[in-house]
mmCIF file of C-alpha atoms and ligand atoms in Angstrom:
data_model
loop_
_atom_site.group_PDB
_atom_site.id
_atom_site.type_symbol
_atom_site.label_atom_id
_atom_site.label_comp_id
_atom_site.label_asym_id
_atom_site.label_seq_id
_atom_site.Cartn_x
_atom_site.Cartn_y
_atom_site.Cartn_z
ATOM 1 C CA MET A 32 23.365 3.406 15.000
ATOM 2 C CA THR A 33 23.557 -0.339 15.692
ATOM 3 C CA THR A 34 22.609 -2.260 12.592
ATOM 4 C CA THR A 35 24.436 -5.476 13.346
ATOM 5 C CA ASN A 36 21.347 -7.438 14.304
ATOM 6 C CA ARG A 37 19.108 -6.276 11.490
ATOM 7 C CA ILE A 38 18.166 -8.864 8.885
ATOM 8 C CA TYR A 39 16.491 -8.255 5.527
ATOM 9 C CA ASN A 40 12.753 -8.047 6.121
ATOM 10 C CA PHE A 41 10.687 -8.994 3.052
ATOM 11 C CA SER A 42 7.390 -8.889 4.975
ATOM 12 C CA ALA A 43 4.260 -7.739 3.110
ATOM 13 C CA GLY A 44 3.213 -5.517 5.984
ATOM 14 C CA PRO A 45 3.752 -4.250 8.580
ATOM 15 C CA ALA A 46 6.967 -3.827 6.718
ATOM 16 C CA VAL A 47 10.487 -2.506 6.860
ATOM 17 C CA LEU A 48 10.946 1.173 7.759
ATOM 18 C CA PRO A 49 13.915 3.339 6.761
ATOM 19 C CA LEU A 50 16.763 2.831 9.202
ATOM 20 C CA GLU A 51 17.234 6.600 9.576
ATOM 21 C CA VAL A 52 13.601 6.898 10.607
ATOM 22 C CA LEU A 53 13.889 4.200 13.263
ATOM 23 C CA ALA A 54 17.084 5.786 14.528
ATOM 24 C CA GLU A 55 15.488 9.214 14.823
ATOM 25 C CA ALA A 56 12.400 7.810 16.535
ATOM 26 C CA ARG A 57 14.651 6.001 19.001
ATOM 27 C CA GLU A 58 16.803 9.076 19.539
ATOM 28 C CA ASN A 59 13.758 11.162 20.449
ATOM 29 C CA LEU A 60 11.678 8.522 22.160
ATOM 30 C CA LEU A 61 12.292 9.664 25.719
ATOM 31 C CA SER A 62 12.000 13.342 25.000
ATOM 32 C CA LEU A 63 10.970 15.138 21.827
ATOM 33 C CA PRO A 64 13.389 18.020 21.258
ATOM 34 C CA GLY A 65 11.982 21.155 22.815
ATOM 35 C CA VAL A 66 9.047 19.293 24.355
ATOM 36 C CA GLY A 67 10.549 17.307 27.214
ATOM 37 C CA MET A 68 8.064 14.456 26.871
ATOM 38 C CA SER A 69 7.892 11.389 24.687
ATOM 39 C CA ILE A 70 5.772 11.416 21.556
ATOM 40 C CA LEU A 71 4.056 8.456 23.251
ATOM 41 C CA GLU A 72 2.927 10.719 26.077
ATOM 42 C CA ILE A 73 1.798 13.954 24.510
ATOM 43 C CA SER A 74 -1.748 15.043 23.879
ATOM 44 C CA HIS A 75 -3.089 14.918 20.346
ATOM 45 C CA ARG A 76 -4.410 18.423 21.051
ATOM 46 C CA SER A 77 -0.994 19.763 22.060
ATOM 47 C CA LYS A 78 0.896 22.305 19.986
ATOM 48 C CA PRO A 79 3.834 19.973 19.288
ATOM 49 C CA PHE A 80 1.508 17.307 17.904
ATOM 50 C CA ASP A 81 -0.403 19.878 15.917
ATOM 51 C CA GLU A 82 2.869 20.819 14.238
ATOM 52 C CA ILE A 83 3.650 17.137 13.573
ATOM 53 C CA ILE A 84 0.313 16.334 11.946
ATOM 54 C CA GLN A 85 0.301 19.550 9.926
ATOM 55 C CA ALA A 86 3.817 18.931 8.669
ATOM 56 C CA ALA A 87 2.828 15.376 7.692
ATOM 57 C CA GLU A 88 -0.164 16.643 5.755
ATOM 58 C CA SER A 89 1.816 19.331 3.977
ATOM 59 C CA ASP A 90 4.575 16.857 3.043
ATOM 60 C CA ILE A 91 1.935 14.527 1.592
ATOM 61 C CA ARG A 92 0.442 17.400 -0.384
ATOM 62 C CA ARG A 93 3.861 18.469 -1.625
ATOM 63 C CA LEU A 94 5.139 14.983 -2.472
ATOM 64 C CA ALA A 95 2.069 14.009 -4.472
ATOM 65 C CA GLY A 96 1.358 17.500 -5.789
ATOM 66 C CA ILE A 97 -2.198 17.259 -4.520
ATOM 67 C CA PRO A 98 -4.365 19.868 -6.236
ATOM 68 C CA GLU A 99 -6.740 22.256 -4.496
ATOM 69 C CA GLY A 100 -10.063 20.767 -3.517
ATOM 70 C CA TYR A 101 -8.785 17.582 -1.884
ATOM 71 C CA HIS A 102 -8.796 16.704 1.813
ATOM 72 C CA VAL A 103 -6.067 14.611 3.421
ATOM 73 C CA LEU A 104 -7.302 12.449 6.287
ATOM 74 C CA PHE A 105 -5.621 10.135 8.772
ATOM 75 C CA LEU A 106 -8.165 7.542 9.843
ATOM 76 C CA GLN A 107 -8.253 4.309 11.797
ATOM 77 C CA GLY A 108 -9.788 0.914 11.161
ATOM 78 C CA GLY A 109 -7.284 0.006 8.471
ATOM 79 C CA ALA A 110 -7.795 -0.081 4.761
ATOM 80 C CA SER A 111 -10.404 -2.717 5.601
ATOM 81 C CA LEU A 112 -12.714 -0.100 7.116
ATOM 82 C CA GLN A 113 -12.457 1.842 3.858
ATOM 83 C CA PHE A 114 -14.009 -1.177 2.115
ATOM 84 C CA SER A 115 -17.129 -0.167 4.083
ATOM 85 C CA MET A 116 -16.735 3.598 4.429
ATOM 86 C CA VAL A 117 -16.368 4.120 0.689
ATOM 87 C CA PRO A 118 -19.749 2.594 -0.209
ATOM 88 C CA MET A 119 -21.460 3.891 2.944
ATOM 89 C CA ASN A 120 -20.492 7.439 2.018
ATOM 90 C CA LEU A 121 -20.457 7.341 -1.780
ATOM 91 C CA LEU A 122 -22.950 4.695 -2.897
ATOM 92 C CA PRO A 123 -26.623 5.649 -2.798
ATOM 93 C CA GLN A 124 -28.905 2.795 -1.713
ATOM 94 C CA ASP A 125 -30.508 2.542 -5.126
ATOM 95 C CA GLY A 126 -27.218 3.120 -6.942
ATOM 96 C CA SER A 127 -24.560 0.823 -8.266
ATOM 97 C CA ALA A 128 -20.786 0.932 -8.207
ATOM 98 C CA ASP A 129 -18.296 -0.718 -10.567
ATOM 99 C CA TYR A 130 -15.523 -2.817 -9.053
ATOM 100 C CA ILE A 131 -12.475 -4.078 -10.918
ATOM 101 C CA VAL A 132 -11.508 -7.326 -9.232
ATOM 102 C CA THR A 133 -7.833 -8.247 -9.349
ATOM 103 C CA GLY A 134 -7.294 -10.197 -6.147
ATOM 104 C CA SER A 135 -8.354 -10.998 -2.607
ATOM 105 C CA TRP A 136 -8.419 -7.385 -1.425
ATOM 106 C CA SER A 137 -10.674 -6.310 -4.297
ATOM 107 C CA GLN A 138 -12.937 -9.250 -3.478
ATOM 108 C CA LYS A 139 -13.138 -8.121 0.134
ATOM 109 C CA ALA A 140 -13.976 -4.595 -1.028
ATOM 110 C CA VAL A 141 -16.792 -6.003 -3.200
ATOM 111 C CA LYS A 142 -18.148 -8.063 -0.313
ATOM 112 C CA GLU A 143 -18.482 -4.983 1.893
ATOM 113 C CA ALA A 144 -19.914 -2.779 -0.867
ATOM 114 C CA ARG A 145 -22.634 -5.382 -1.533
ATOM 115 C CA ARG A 146 -23.851 -4.904 2.028
ATOM 116 C CA VAL A 147 -24.543 -1.277 1.173
ATOM 117 C CA GLY A 148 -25.824 -1.231 -2.396
ATOM 118 C CA GLY A 149 -25.470 -2.537 -5.919
ATOM 119 C CA VAL A 150 -22.116 -3.696 -7.244
ATOM 120 C CA LYS A 151 -21.170 -4.584 -10.795
ATOM 121 C CA VAL A 152 -17.918 -6.368 -11.466
ATOM 122 C CA ALA A 153 -16.415 -4.358 -14.317
ATOM 123 C CA ALA A 154 -13.720 -6.982 -14.866
ATOM 124 C CA THR A 155 -12.142 -9.851 -12.993
ATOM 125 C CA THR A 156 -9.021 -11.874 -13.659
ATOM 126 C CA GLU A 157 -9.966 -14.613 -11.188
ATOM 127 C CA LYS A 158 -9.981 -17.331 -13.849
ATOM 128 C CA ASP A 159 -6.343 -16.507 -14.567
ATOM 129 C CA ASP A 160 -5.528 -17.035 -10.909
ATOM 130 C CA PHE A 161 -5.202 -13.247 -10.630
ATOM 131 C CA ASN A 162 -1.885 -13.364 -12.442
ATOM 132 C CA ARG A 163 -2.648 -10.313 -14.547
ATOM 133 C CA ILE A 164 -4.304 -6.904 -14.629
ATOM 134 C CA PRO A 165 -7.154 -6.453 -17.118
ATOM 135 C CA ALA A 166 -6.512 -4.069 -20.014
ATOM 136 C CA GLN A 167 -8.575 -0.907 -20.326
ATOM 137 C CA GLN A 168 -10.553 -2.503 -23.205
ATOM 138 C CA GLU A 169 -11.606 -5.356 -20.925
ATOM 139 C CA LEU A 170 -13.351 -3.079 -18.449
ATOM 140 C CA SER A 171 -17.109 -2.980 -18.907
ATOM 141 C CA LEU A 172 -17.893 0.259 -17.204
ATOM 142 C CA ASP A 173 -21.342 1.602 -16.411
ATOM 143 C CA PRO A 174 -21.488 5.318 -17.245
ATOM 144 C CA GLU A 175 -24.136 5.692 -14.520
ATOM 145 C CA ALA A 176 -22.017 4.056 -11.800
ATOM 146 C CA ALA A 177 -21.708 5.897 -8.483
ATOM 147 C CA TYR A 178 -17.947 5.278 -8.711
ATOM 148 C CA VAL A 179 -15.353 2.834 -10.007
ATOM 149 C CA HIS A 180 -13.201 1.067 -7.413
ATOM 150 C CA TYR A 181 -9.936 -0.729 -8.061
ATOM 151 C CA THR A 182 -6.853 -1.984 -6.215
ATOM 152 C CA THR A 183 -3.741 -0.361 -7.641
ATOM 153 C CA ASN A 184 -1.401 -3.095 -6.374
ATOM 154 C CA ASN A 185 -2.356 -6.603 -5.354
ATOM 155 C CA THR A 186 -0.257 -7.406 -2.330
ATOM 156 C CA ILE A 187 -1.004 -11.121 -2.358
ATOM 157 C CA PHE A 188 -0.793 -11.976 -6.062
ATOM 158 C CA GLY A 189 1.960 -9.519 -6.909
ATOM 159 C CA THR A 190 0.283 -7.644 -9.734
ATOM 160 C CA GLU A 191 0.045 -3.901 -10.199
ATOM 161 C CA PHE A 192 -1.816 -1.558 -12.528
ATOM 162 C CA ALA A 193 0.634 0.075 -14.920
ATOM 163 C CA TYR A 194 -2.128 2.493 -15.924
ATOM 164 C CA VAL A 195 -4.881 4.509 -14.301
ATOM 165 C CA PRO A 196 -8.246 3.260 -15.625
ATOM 166 C CA GLN A 197 -10.082 5.763 -17.780
ATOM 167 C CA VAL A 198 -13.559 6.092 -16.364
ATOM 168 C CA GLY A 199 -14.922 9.226 -18.022
ATOM 169 C CA THR A 200 -16.757 11.407 -15.557
ATOM 170 C CA VAL A 201 -17.452 8.610 -13.051
ATOM 171 C CA PRO A 202 -15.505 9.150 -9.800
ATOM 172 C CA LEU A 203 -12.489 6.870 -9.508
ATOM 173 C CA VAL A 204 -11.663 5.302 -6.127
ATOM 174 C CA ALA A 205 -8.401 3.466 -5.479
ATOM 175 C CA ASP A 206 -7.132 1.191 -2.754
ATOM 176 C CA ALA A 207 -3.440 2.060 -2.994
ATOM 177 C CA SER A 208 -2.448 0.355 0.261
ATOM 178 C CA SER A 209 0.536 -1.509 -1.091
ATOM 179 C CA ASP A 210 1.994 0.894 -3.630
ATOM 180 C CA ILE A 211 1.125 4.364 -2.343
ATOM 181 C CA PHE A 212 4.001 6.797 -2.973
ATOM 182 C CA SER A 213 6.105 4.132 -4.684
ATOM 183 C CA GLY A 214 6.141 6.544 -7.601
ATOM 184 C CA PRO A 215 4.313 9.650 -8.818
ATOM 185 C CA LEU A 216 0.569 9.697 -8.126
ATOM 186 C CA ASP A 217 -1.694 11.920 -10.220
ATOM 187 C CA VAL A 218 -4.310 12.628 -7.574
ATOM 188 C CA SER A 219 -6.354 14.747 -9.999
ATOM 189 C CA LYS A 220 -7.516 11.530 -11.696
ATOM 190 C CA PHE A 221 -9.111 10.261 -8.489
ATOM 191 C CA ALA A 222 -12.125 11.106 -6.364
ATOM 192 C CA LEU A 223 -10.723 9.131 -3.442
ATOM 193 C CA VAL A 224 -7.485 7.292 -2.707
ATOM 194 C CA TYR A 225 -6.959 5.278 0.448
ATOM 195 C CA ALA A 226 -4.033 3.329 1.803
ATOM 196 C CA GLY A 227 -3.233 1.455 4.979
ATOM 197 C CA ALA A 228 -0.027 2.993 6.322
ATOM 198 C CA GLN A 229 1.840 -0.160 7.260
ATOM 199 C CA LYS A 230 3.678 -0.781 4.001
ATOM 200 C CA ASN A 231 5.031 2.403 2.473
ATOM 201 C CA LEU A 232 4.142 5.074 4.999
ATOM 202 C CA ALA A 233 4.416 4.155 8.648
ATOM 203 C CA PRO A 234 3.897 1.468 11.254
ATOM 204 C CA ALA A 235 0.387 0.001 11.480
ATOM 205 C CA GLY A 236 -2.523 1.919 12.968
ATOM 206 C CA MET A 237 -3.489 4.504 10.417
ATOM 207 C CA THR A 238 -5.091 4.801 6.990
ATOM 208 C CA LEU A 239 -4.399 7.679 4.658
ATOM 209 C CA VAL A 240 -7.481 8.943 2.796
ATOM 210 C CA ILE A 241 -7.286 11.589 0.091
ATOM 211 C CA ILE A 242 -10.786 12.661 -0.863
ATOM 212 C CA ARG A 243 -12.090 15.188 -3.375
ATOM 213 C CA ASP A 244 -14.337 17.820 -1.852
ATOM 214 C CA ASP A 245 -17.420 17.103 -3.998
ATOM 215 C CA MET A 246 -17.577 13.529 -2.672
ATOM 216 C CA LEU A 247 -18.460 14.841 0.789
ATOM 217 C CA LYS A 248 -21.894 15.928 -0.397
ATOM 218 C CA ARG A 249 -22.909 12.308 -0.790
ATOM 219 C CA THR A 250 -22.529 11.286 2.855
ATOM 220 C CA PRO A 251 -25.929 10.335 4.304
ATOM 221 C CA ALA A 252 -26.618 12.138 7.595
ATOM 222 C CA SER A 253 -27.848 8.854 9.089
ATOM 223 C CA LEU A 254 -24.355 7.322 9.072
ATOM 224 C CA PRO A 255 -22.643 6.871 12.435
ATOM 225 C CA THR A 256 -20.520 9.935 13.138
ATOM 226 C CA MET A 257 -17.191 8.089 13.040
ATOM 227 C CA LEU A 258 -18.016 6.606 9.625
ATOM 228 C CA GLN A 259 -18.710 9.921 7.934
ATOM 229 C CA TYR A 260 -15.842 11.420 5.973
ATOM 230 C CA THR A 261 -17.317 14.834 6.736
ATOM 231 C CA THR A 262 -16.680 14.314 10.471
ATOM 232 C CA HIS A 263 -12.990 13.810 9.862
ATOM 233 C CA VAL A 264 -12.730 16.659 7.376
ATOM 234 C CA GLU A 265 -14.450 19.076 9.765
ATOM 235 C CA ASN A 266 -12.233 17.980 12.647
ATOM 236 C CA THR A 267 -8.991 17.721 10.631
ATOM 237 C CA SER A 268 -8.594 14.046 11.600
ATOM 238 C CA LEU A 269 -8.815 14.965 15.285
ATOM 239 C CA TYR A 270 -12.439 14.081 16.011
ATOM 240 C CA ASN A 271 -11.179 11.337 18.283
ATOM 241 C CA THR A 272 -7.693 10.411 19.475
ATOM 242 C CA PRO A 273 -5.539 9.572 16.479
ATOM 243 C CA PRO A 274 -2.591 7.136 16.575
ATOM 244 C CA VAL A 275 -0.112 9.796 17.597
ATOM 245 C CA PHE A 276 3.028 7.680 17.333
ATOM 246 C CA THR A 277 2.136 6.267 13.907
ATOM 247 C CA ILE A 278 1.516 9.761 12.564
ATOM 248 C CA TYR A 279 4.820 10.940 14.032
ATOM 249 C CA VAL A 280 6.727 8.089 12.370
ATOM 250 C CA MET A 281 4.888 8.698 9.106
ATOM 251 C CA GLY A 282 6.089 12.288 9.316
ATOM 252 C CA LEU A 283 9.670 11.033 9.545
ATOM 253 C CA VAL A 284 9.136 8.648 6.604
ATOM 254 C CA LEU A 285 7.753 11.528 4.517
ATOM 255 C CA LYS A 286 10.758 13.696 5.345
ATOM 256 C CA TRP A 287 13.007 10.781 4.349
ATOM 257 C CA LEU A 288 11.148 10.585 1.026
ATOM 258 C CA VAL A 289 11.461 14.323 0.437
ATOM 259 C CA LYS A 290 15.185 14.186 1.193
ATOM 260 C CA LEU A 291 15.601 11.308 -1.226
ATOM 261 C CA GLY A 292 14.200 13.465 -4.019
ATOM 262 C CA GLY A 293 10.486 12.721 -3.788
ATOM 263 C CA LEU A 294 8.292 10.309 -5.696
ATOM 264 C CA GLU A 295 10.194 10.496 -9.010
ATOM 265 C CA ALA A 296 13.393 9.527 -7.235
ATOM 266 C CA ILE A 297 11.873 6.615 -5.313
ATOM 267 C CA ASP A 298 10.163 5.533 -8.552
ATOM 268 C CA ARG A 299 13.567 5.001 -10.181
ATOM 269 C CA VAL A 300 14.881 3.077 -7.193
ATOM 270 C CA ASN A 301 11.793 0.849 -7.133
ATOM 271 C CA THR A 302 12.075 0.070 -10.841
ATOM 272 C CA ARG A 303 15.728 -0.805 -10.451
ATOM 273 C CA LYS A 304 15.088 -3.076 -7.470
ATOM 274 C CA ALA A 305 12.177 -4.884 -9.159
ATOM 275 C CA ASP A 306 14.081 -5.253 -12.449
ATOM 276 C CA LYS A 307 16.915 -6.979 -10.621
ATOM 277 C CA LEU A 308 14.561 -9.496 -9.038
ATOM 278 C CA TYR A 309 12.455 -10.211 -12.129
ATOM 279 C CA GLY A 310 15.669 -10.457 -14.139
ATOM 280 C CA GLU A 311 16.862 -13.214 -11.855
ATOM 281 C CA ILE A 312 13.455 -14.935 -11.809
ATOM 282 C CA ASP A 313 13.330 -14.991 -15.629
ATOM 283 C CA ARG A 314 16.976 -15.901 -16.158
ATOM 284 C CA THR A 315 16.789 -19.675 -16.550
ATOM 285 C CA GLY A 316 13.293 -21.010 -15.939
ATOM 286 C CA PHE A 317 14.170 -22.498 -12.527
ATOM 287 C CA TYR A 318 12.113 -19.743 -10.924
ATOM 288 C CA ARG A 319 8.710 -18.782 -12.390
ATOM 289 C CA ALA A 320 7.042 -15.435 -11.786
ATOM 290 C CA HIS A 321 3.366 -15.654 -10.816
ATOM 291 C CA ALA A 322 2.472 -12.361 -12.488
ATOM 292 C CA GLN A 323 2.460 -11.962 -16.246
ATOM 293 C CA PRO A 324 4.836 -9.412 -17.788
ATOM 294 C CA GLY A 325 3.076 -6.065 -18.046
ATOM 295 C CA SER A 326 1.114 -6.774 -14.846
ATOM 296 C CA ARG A 327 4.008 -7.302 -12.479
ATOM 297 C CA SER A 328 4.158 -5.498 -9.163
ATOM 298 C CA ARG A 329 7.256 -3.598 -8.178
ATOM 299 C CA MET A 330 6.338 -3.932 -4.506
ATOM 300 C CA ASN A 331 5.342 -7.590 -4.052
ATOM 301 C CA ILE A 332 7.276 -9.956 -6.251
ATOM 302 C CA THR A 333 5.734 -13.434 -6.335
ATOM 303 C CA PHE A 334 7.471 -16.483 -7.750
ATOM 304 C CA ARG A 335 7.450 -20.251 -7.677
ATOM 305 C CA LEU A 336 10.145 -22.915 -7.628
ATOM 306 C CA PRO A 337 9.992 -26.278 -9.434
ATOM 307 C CA SER A 338 8.372 -28.066 -6.458
ATOM 308 C CA GLU A 339 6.699 -27.289 -3.150
ATOM 309 C CA GLU A 340 9.444 -29.267 -1.481
ATOM 310 C CA LEU A 341 12.067 -26.925 -2.933
ATOM 311 C CA GLU A 342 9.944 -23.928 -1.939
ATOM 312 C CA LYS A 343 9.919 -25.067 1.669
ATOM 313 C CA THR A 344 13.674 -25.570 1.625
ATOM 314 C CA PHE A 345 14.171 -22.194 -0.042
ATOM 315 C CA ALA A 346 12.112 -20.391 2.602
ATOM 316 C CA ARG A 347 13.860 -22.174 5.438
ATOM 317 C CA GLU A 348 17.367 -21.587 4.156
ATOM 318 C CA ALA A 349 16.638 -17.991 3.194
ATOM 319 C CA THR A 350 15.452 -17.273 6.731
ATOM 320 C CA ALA A 351 18.601 -18.877 8.092
ATOM 321 C CA ALA A 352 20.613 -16.636 5.758
ATOM 322 C CA GLY A 353 18.971 -13.508 7.166
ATOM 323 C CA LEU A 354 16.369 -13.075 4.401
ATOM 324 C CA ASP A 355 13.102 -13.120 6.304
ATOM 325 C CA GLY A 356 9.433 -13.148 5.319
ATOM 326 C CA LEU A 357 9.762 -14.668 1.844
ATOM 327 C CA LYS A 358 7.133 -17.371 2.195
ATOM 328 C CA GLY A 359 4.272 -16.494 -0.146
ATOM 329 C CA HIS A 360 0.647 -16.060 0.868
ATOM 330 C CA ARG A 361 -1.104 -19.426 1.151
ATOM 331 C CA SER A 362 -3.505 -18.598 -1.696
ATOM 332 C CA VAL A 363 -0.661 -18.242 -4.213
ATOM 333 C CA GLY A 364 2.009 -20.480 -2.687
ATOM 334 C CA GLY A 365 5.668 -20.112 -3.539
ATOM 335 C CA MET A 366 7.598 -17.022 -2.549
ATOM 336 C CA ARG A 367 6.817 -13.353 -2.173
ATOM 337 C CA ALA A 368 9.493 -10.715 -1.842
ATOM 338 C CA SER A 369 7.919 -7.474 -0.647
ATOM 339 C CA VAL A 370 10.335 -4.698 -1.466
ATOM 340 C CA TYR A 371 8.599 -1.486 -0.460
ATOM 341 C CA ASN A 372 10.197 1.954 -0.629
ATOM 342 C CA ALA A 373 12.238 1.441 2.529
ATOM 343 C CA PHE A 374 13.536 -1.987 1.561
ATOM 344 C CA PRO A 375 17.272 -1.520 0.950
ATOM 345 C CA GLU A 376 18.678 -2.298 -2.472
ATOM 346 C CA ALA A 377 21.469 -4.272 -0.788
ATOM 347 C CA GLY A 378 18.772 -6.681 0.416
ATOM 348 C CA VAL A 379 17.602 -7.191 -3.160
ATOM 349 C CA ASP A 380 21.190 -7.917 -4.181
ATOM 350 C CA ALA A 381 21.485 -10.371 -1.289
ATOM 351 C CA LEU A 382 18.332 -12.186 -2.393
ATOM 352 C CA VAL A 383 19.499 -12.369 -6.017
ATOM 353 C CA GLN A 384 22.763 -13.850 -4.823
ATOM 354 C CA PHE A 385 20.940 -16.333 -2.601
ATOM 355 C CA MET A 386 18.659 -17.347 -5.511
ATOM 356 C CA GLN A 387 21.643 -17.956 -7.774
ATOM 357 C CA GLU A 388 23.382 -20.051 -5.177
ATOM 358 C CA PHE A 389 20.214 -22.005 -4.416
ATOM 359 C CA GLU A 390 19.667 -22.775 -8.082
ATOM 360 C CA ARG A 391 23.306 -23.773 -8.524
ATOM 361 C CA THR A 392 23.152 -26.285 -5.707
ATOM 362 C CA ARG A 393 19.539 -27.530 -6.071
ATOM 363 C CA GLY A 394 18.636 -26.868 -9.678
HETATM 364 N N1 LIG B 41 -5.870 -3.531 0.667
HETATM 365 C C1 LIG B 41 -4.675 -4.030 0.334
HETATM 366 C C2 LIG B 41 -4.210 -3.904 -1.080
HETATM 367 C C3 LIG B 41 -3.877 -4.643 1.299
HETATM 368 O O1 LIG B 41 -2.688 -5.143 0.970
HETATM 369 C C4 LIG B 41 -4.356 -4.739 2.632
HETATM 370 C C5 LIG B 41 -3.542 -5.342 3.755
HETATM 371 N N2 LIG B 41 -2.475 -6.063 3.444
HETATM 372 C C6 LIG B 41 -5.618 -4.228 2.918
HETATM 373 C C7 LIG B 41 -6.335 -3.625 1.922
HETATM 374 C C8 LIG B 41 -6.191 -4.313 4.309
HETATM 375 O O2 LIG B 41 -5.505 -3.424 5.089
HETATM 376 P P1 LIG B 41 -5.691 -3.312 6.672
HETATM 377 O O3 LIG B 41 -5.038 -4.509 7.256
HETATM 378 O O4 LIG B 41 -5.009 -2.017 6.981
HETATM 379 O O5 LIG B 41 -7.149 -3.269 6.949
#
C-alpha cells in the first residue's frame, strides 16, 4: 500500500475514506474476486451485485440495530433531493410540518418543504449566527404536525444535536448527512433518517434513507414514480440503475466499521479526536470556537483566529504542511476541520501540533 503521497484531508465532503477501503477497491478494481469483471462493469441485476447490496443493507441493519418495520433505501439525487421527497411523500397539502432550523441545510430543507405545504419553524438559532443548538424547552412543537424535521449535525456551522428531540407521537425526520454512524443511532426514535453518503459512508452518488413502514401509506399516488418512497421499497432500491461503485465502496466502509467494533467503538474514537481539537482551540484564547460548548460538532470543528489576515496565512501554511481543506465555509469564515469517521487520529495530532506552532510564531 503506497501512502507516501497522501496528505491529511479535512474536507467537509466528499471526504476522506479509510485507507484499507481504498486499497481493497484498488486491489479488486480490474476484477472482482470470483467474478472476472470490474465492479465498474457489472450489471446492477447481476448476482454478484445483488450480494454486494444485500450485504451492505444487512451491515447497516446490524450496525445501527435497526428494528423490524424499517426499510433501508439507497437513493440518488443527494440529501438535497430528500429536502423535497420528504415533504412530497409525508406532508399532506393542507397539513403543516415543524422544522428546527440550525443552519444553512435546515434552511434549504424548509425552502423545499414550503413548495409542498405548510411549514412552521419550531425553533431557529439564526440570530446567534447558528452557533448553538436549541434546547428541548425552546422547541415550540405543534402536536398536529405531519412530522418534525431537524438536521442532526450542521456541516457548515459545526454544531451538532447532543440529544434526540422529544416530539411525542409526531413522526421525527432527521437529516443525518454529516454525522450518520459517527456513534450509536437509535433508529426506533425516528420515522425517517436520511444521509448523503459522501461524508461518513462512501464516495458521492448515493443517499441512505431509513424509513418506517407506516410512513409509506402517506405517499400520494400522483407523485412521479421516482419520487415515491414506495417505488424504491417495492424494488429494493433497484427500480433504476443505482450507483453500483458507490454502493460497493460503502459496503467496504461498513465492513471496516464492523471490524473496528461498530458504532460504540467509532463513537469513542470520534469523541477523543474532537476533544483533542477543542482542547487546543480553548487552550489560550488565540483560537476561538464558533460553536458554543454543549452544541459542538464532533465531525466539523469550526474556529476563528484573531484576524482574517491570520486566517488566510493559517490556511495557506497548513495546506503547504499537508493539512488540506481547512478553510471554513464562506458563511462562517475562519477554519473548519472536518474529521469524519475515516479521518485518522494522527491527522488530528498533526493539526494540533501545527496550531501550537502557528500560535507560537504568530500569536
Ligand atoms: N444536509 C447536510 C447536513 C449536508 O451537509 C449536505 C451536504 N454537505 C446536504 C444536506 C446536501 O447534500 P447533497 O450534496 O448530497 O445533496
